[in-house]
Every structure is written in structure tokens, then in C-alpha cells.
């Protein structure tokens, strides 16, 4: 009944507002779909026609540019032919002035494009007594009226042709040339361009000789501009005539025509988009290119297509540029009409869809009213439209079938609620038990040394699989462990409890962290049918010296925070996790804590915490956040808080555990010291006794336990016997050097000899179960050394055997 009342309270109002109505949405989305379809069709039509129009227009621009360039070429070629005929004729006529004047007048009258002609023959060039000839003929009168010819000598024009730049350039150039547009009294103030060609009489072999003078023909600029008349008069279609020096002789923009050059426009930054045309005209090559040029009168930029065509090596060029607006204006008008017609079609479609939506929404409203009665518990209220064969009928019959199912499900939900409540209560109790298994904050001390510890565990679920533990051992050492079980929840919590128990028993039994991991691995692999495993970091810290030994079974590397602020990630050798297999050796990492140092261990729930964007917290972020000046509690709590702030609202992906150990000491830690003993041939009568005496003399001041000194003697005796008896490679025994180093709770003995290669670690252990008569000779000494040592290492370096034997220095019992 409570569930029914909640459902009734949650019912929406009887009628849906028009904004949320299915009718409105159906009409809206259908209309948007129709409009979108129309827009897509119009867009495809526009783009397709646009490309065709633009390509057609560019073809027209190319053709018009070539046609205009050919007209200019015909005009200029005609003048050049006249110039060459005048030069050849003048060289052939000789020195008769009347004939030369007649030739000049005939040249001007023969070509309507020529308004003036000049002939100069330097004195003494055709013959020593030749007075020379310089004459100028030009048309007078308007082009539409009666024209006459005016004649004068070049000297009468008011300048000395011998020093004129145009004359010097003509007689020294290998080819004829066209001048830039100019106006002068000689041309009657008419803007003119002049064609210059040197007069070179031919030698007897037909080759031209040196220049003896020149001819020039004047062409009105208006004649050349008239060739551009076929270009339509449209501001979006720009035609330009460029002189040999690329000056704009003709251009639609008055600010450019006759006032500037292409070089100035490009290099001055006014129109850098014309740089390709400038480069092509400098090389005398035609070009067509697309660019973005400014609109006139400072408007926004527009896309243009331009063609530049040089005129047959004369230096003159014609350029034609068309903007996309010129092509697309008509298309835009057509597209606008298409869009208006399409909009009208969309409006008609909306009216039809609205009518169709009403036919669908009315039965749904009736079924909604029936659903209200079901929500109130009125299971006998009739459901309309059940007789229909369409989707509405299927929905109505589904409502009928849901009545009995709803009653049964409500009963099951009530039962499941009771079960869930009991389960949550039990999990809360399990969580409290799990937290109670973890040790509280503590501080261990011995001989002026203090170790502060704090651990923190935040489970991803009510119970988890992470754990940590620490306790004092032998009154002088702190044993600690941190682990992460491969799963979460109740199964991981059970395996975690078992792992903690096994590890504590193994550690209390004594030995190194590696030994404890090996013993724990043996027990955890037994009966592990679920194939669960745990990564574990186990360690022992000697309170008196700060020396620590760490062993890892697949766990995250710990962090050492030095008092000076440095952060060091310890590369602890690792083996497979516990529960997978039993490794033959669990190697240890050894180091030392100095006063103020902090050792931080953690599980991957720290580094692999993910935020909402699936970014991991990461190892580097953790290292950057850690502060060596924090105490263990603050170190753990601030780190976990930073991880949770990074994760934010994202779900916790794994259990989070961190354990911090801070080392403080009132007195300085004893520094390690070494003792060196050596023997070399010839050996003394009792070499082993001599070696033991040298070592004892150096170790006396350290006051080592008598039991340890006894073990040292046994190790020296067994190792030295093997060296002297089995390492002889010639007639002399090998030399032997021993360095014994005391460092914290370790005594390391390094034996170095130059005898034959011998690896005692490769020797098989003797079978002690055999009767003494059946055992092979040898092997017992190496076995004895193995039993006494905490670990043994052997290397062969530069032809010498190096054997390291490490013994544990036990802590002396406190005096009563």
C-alpha cells in the first residue's frame, strides 16, 4: 500500500501542456525534418549549379583574356613589323635625305596605329663624309577629322639624342623594346608608347652589323586601351593593361590606373594576393590563379579568379579578374525563389502532420488515464481500445496483462526490502570487524629512537580486500605489512583476514621479510580454489639504527621521503603475488632511515583512482603532493583527501590504503665500519688462524655477541678451506682478501680470491638423511655456511671469485 501511495503522489497532471505534448513534438520534429530535407536539397542544388557556373565563367574569363591579348598582340606586332621594315628600308636606301623622309611619311601613313616615326643615322657611320640624318614625322589633327603630317628634325625637338637614355639603350640593346607610357610636346601631349629598334646595316654575308642609328614608332595609348572594349562594363569584372614595367595603364580603379605599378601593389602590402601574377609576369609567363582580393571602397574581401596574359614578348600584358559575385548573382536569386517555394511546402506539410498527430495522441491519452487508475491500485478500471489490431491495441492488451504481474511484483519487492535491510546491517557489522582488525596509531621507541605510524583504509564497498598491520618484534624491530587482495567485497575481506593471520604468524616466527612472505605463500596457496591472490609488501625496521629490509610480492613500490625534502621511489625486487605460486626466493631491498625520514606504503587504489573523465590520479601526482614535513597521520589523511578531491563525483574504483612510518632519533645513528684482512703467498703456517685473528682484532671494539663471533669463525674457516684447498691453479696457492663490514643489524663478509672459478651457490645440498658411510665427501661446509647466513651472493669478476656472506646481528637482551 505504501508503494501505491508513493506512485499516486508521483503521477503527472491529467493533461500535458502544449510545450511537452507529443503532438507538439511530432509536429515540431516532422517540420524540422521537412525543412532540413528541403535545405539539403536546396543546398545540393545550389552547390552543384554553383560549381558549374563558376567553372563556365572561368572558361569565359580565360577565353576573353586570350582574345583581348591576341588583339593587343596584333596591334603591337603590326607596329613591330613596320619598325623592322623601316629599319631595313632605311639601311638599304642609303644617305639620300629626301628618300629617308619619304620613307618615314610612308610608314606613318601605312599603319593607322602609328602616330609618329623617328629615324636617326649618326654622322659618319654609313660613310666617312656622311652628314647623318635625324628626322621626326607625326600625325596632326583629331582622329575623327582631317589629319596631316608634321615634320621636323630631331634637333628641333629640343633635345640631344646622343645623350638621351632611350637612344643609348636602343643602340646598345640586342633586341628592340617598348617604352613606358609618356606624354611630351613631341607627341602633342598625347599619351604614347614608343617602339625602338636599332638600325643595323647588313654585312656582305647577310648578318647585321653594328648599330648606326635607330628607328622609333609612336603608338597612342588609346589605341591599346581600345582593344579592351570587348570586356563587359561591370565593376566585378576588372580588366587591366600593364606596361613593360608593369605599370597599370588601364584599370577600373582610378586610384590605380596610371598611378601605380603591380610591384608597388604587392610589395607595398595593398594587394599581396597578386604576388603570383607579379612573379609570372616577371618571367614573361601566362598565369591563372584564385585569390582573395579586397572589395572596392574598403568593403569586405571577396574571392576572385584572375588571368594574366603576356603579349608576345613585348613586355605588355593584359590581366582580367572576375569575382564570384559576378557569376553567382543570378543563381542567388533563383535559390531565393526555390527557398520560398520550399517554405510554402513545409507549411503545408506541418498542417497535414498536425492532423495525423491528433489521430495518434487521442488514444494515447485514453490509455494514460487507465494507467492512472492502475497507479492508484484500481486494477478493475477498464482499459480502452483493447479491440484494436494496431499498436494501440497491443499496448492496451499489455496493460491488461500487467495487472496480475504488478500485484506479484509488489509483494516480491516488499520481501526483497526486508532481505536488503538485513544484508546491509550484516555488512556494516563486517565492516566494523574489519576495521577493528587493523592496528591503531602507535609510536614505538627504543634507545632514543621513535617510530611514528599511522594507517588509513577506505573501502570501495562496505568491506574490502586491502589491509595493513604492524607490531614490535624482539624489542628492537618493527614489523609491518600492507597488502591488496585481487577482489573487492565480502570474498576479498575473507581472504584479507586469512592473509593477515598467516603473515603475522610467519613474521612472529622470526627471520627476514622474504622468509615471512615465503612461509605465507605456502599457506595461502593451499585450498585456494577461488584463485584469489594478494600483493603484499613486508618490511622490518631496526629501531636502534633505522636499517630496514623490504620484500615485495607484486606490490606497489614504496616511497621514501627524506628529511631534506627529496622523494625516492624504492625499487624493491618483486615476485608473484601470494596465492599464485611459491617463489624460490623472495629477494630483499635494504636501506636505512635517517632521522626525519618517512616511509610511505600504499595500494594501487591511490595511483589508479579515476575521475569522471577516466583520468588516473597517477604516481607522479602522488609524489608531487607528498610533504616530508608532515607527521604520519597528516601524511595519510591529506593524501587520501587529495585523491578523493581529484576523483570528485566519480565512483571509487578500488579500495584505498596508505601506511606512513616516520623515523626520529634523539641520538645519532652509528655509522658503518669495515675490517680488512688479507693473505697472499707465501702463506703462514696456519693461514686460517691468521685470517681469523686479523678479523677478531678489528671487530673487538664493536662488542658483537659471542654467538655471532662463533658463526663468523665458522664461515671464515669453511670459505678459506675451500679457497686454499680447491682454488689452486698452479704451484702457488691463491691470495685471499676479506672485508668484514658492520652496518646496522648486518655483518657482511666479502671474500675475494684469484683461484679457480668456484660457485658455492651452484652446489647441490647434501642429503642429511643418508647414513654417514653413504654420503659423498664434501658439501657439508657450504651447507653449513648457507644455514648460518641470512643470504649469500656470488659473482666472478675480472678473473676473481667474489663471495658475499651476510649475517644478522641479533639485538642484545635488555639487562634487568
PDB file of N, CA, C and O in Angstrom, residues 95 122-132:
ATOM      1  N   UNK A  95      71.997  57.351 -98.197  1.00  0.00           N
ATOM      2  CA  UNK A  95      72.149  58.615 -97.473  1.00  0.00           C
ATOM      3  C   UNK A  95      71.278  59.738 -98.030  1.00  0.00           C
ATOM      4  O   UNK A  95      71.421  60.877 -97.645  1.00  0.00           O
ATOM      5  N   UNK A 122      73.546  58.269 -87.312  1.00  0.00           N
ATOM      6  CA  UNK A 122      74.628  59.097 -86.783  1.00  0.00           C
ATOM      7  C   UNK A 122      75.575  59.514 -87.913  1.00  0.00           C
ATOM      8  O   UNK A 122      75.838  58.726 -88.848  1.00  0.00           O
ATOM      9  N   UNK A 123      76.101  60.729 -87.854  1.00  0.00           N
ATOM     10  CA  UNK A 123      77.055  61.191 -88.876  1.00  0.00           C
ATOM     11  C   UNK A 123      78.286  60.290 -88.923  1.00  0.00           C
ATOM     12  O   UNK A 123      78.805  59.857 -87.894  1.00  0.00           O
ATOM     13  N   UNK A 124      78.756  60.055 -90.175  1.00  0.00           N
ATOM     14  CA  UNK A 124      79.976  59.293 -90.366  1.00  0.00           C
ATOM     15  C   UNK A 124      79.840  57.807 -90.132  1.00  0.00           C
ATOM     16  O   UNK A 124      80.850  57.104 -90.169  1.00  0.00           O
ATOM     17  N   UNK A 125      78.639  57.317 -89.927  1.00  0.00           N
ATOM     18  CA  UNK A 125      78.509  55.883 -89.669  1.00  0.00           C
ATOM     19  C   UNK A 125      78.338  55.085 -90.950  1.00  0.00           C
ATOM     20  O   UNK A 125      78.811  53.970 -91.052  1.00  0.00           O
ATOM     21  N   UNK A 126      77.616  55.620 -91.943  1.00  0.00           N
ATOM     22  CA  UNK A 126      77.480  54.913 -93.213  1.00  0.00           C
ATOM     23  C   UNK A 126      78.681  55.150 -94.132  1.00  0.00           C
ATOM     24  O   UNK A 126      79.053  54.287 -94.928  1.00  0.00           O
ATOM     25  N   UNK A 127      79.270  56.365 -94.043  1.00  0.00           N
ATOM     26  CA  UNK A 127      80.479  56.715 -94.815  1.00  0.00           C
ATOM     27  C   UNK A 127      81.181  57.838 -94.078  1.00  0.00           C
ATOM     28  O   UNK A 127      80.557  58.569 -93.290  1.00  0.00           O
ATOM     29  N   UNK A 128      82.487  57.968 -94.285  1.00  0.00           N
ATOM     30  CA  UNK A 128      83.210  58.999 -93.539  1.00  0.00           C
ATOM     31  C   UNK A 128      82.662  60.394 -93.765  1.00  0.00           C
ATOM     32  O   UNK A 128      82.661  61.223 -92.860  1.00  0.00           O
ATOM     33  N   UNK A 129      82.152  60.673 -94.948  1.00  0.00           N
ATOM     34  CA  UNK A 129      81.666  62.007 -95.231  1.00  0.00           C
ATOM     35  C   UNK A 129      80.163  62.124 -95.074  1.00  0.00           C
ATOM     36  O   UNK A 129      79.551  63.119 -95.479  1.00  0.00           O
ATOM     37  N   UNK A 130      79.550  61.119 -94.502  1.00  0.00           N
ATOM     38  CA  UNK A 130      78.087  61.141 -94.342  1.00  0.00           C
ATOM     39  C   UNK A 130      77.724  62.127 -93.236  1.00  0.00           C
ATOM     40  O   UNK A 130      78.197  62.012 -92.104  1.00  0.00           O
ATOM     41  N   UNK A 131      76.835  63.115 -93.539  1.00  0.00           N
ATOM     42  CA  UNK A 131      76.461  64.103 -92.510  1.00  0.00           C
ATOM     43  C   UNK A 131      75.481  63.556 -91.493  1.00  0.00           C
ATOM     44  O   UNK A 131      75.197  64.208 -90.500  1.00  0.00           O
ATOM     45  N   UNK A 132      74.952  62.376 -91.736  1.00  0.00           N
ATOM     46  CA  UNK A 132      73.962  61.804 -90.809  1.00  0.00           C
ATOM     47  C   UNK A 132      72.562  62.276 -91.119  1.00  0.00           C
ATOM     48  O   UNK A 132      72.339  63.135 -91.994  1.00  0.00           O
TER      49      UNK A 132
END
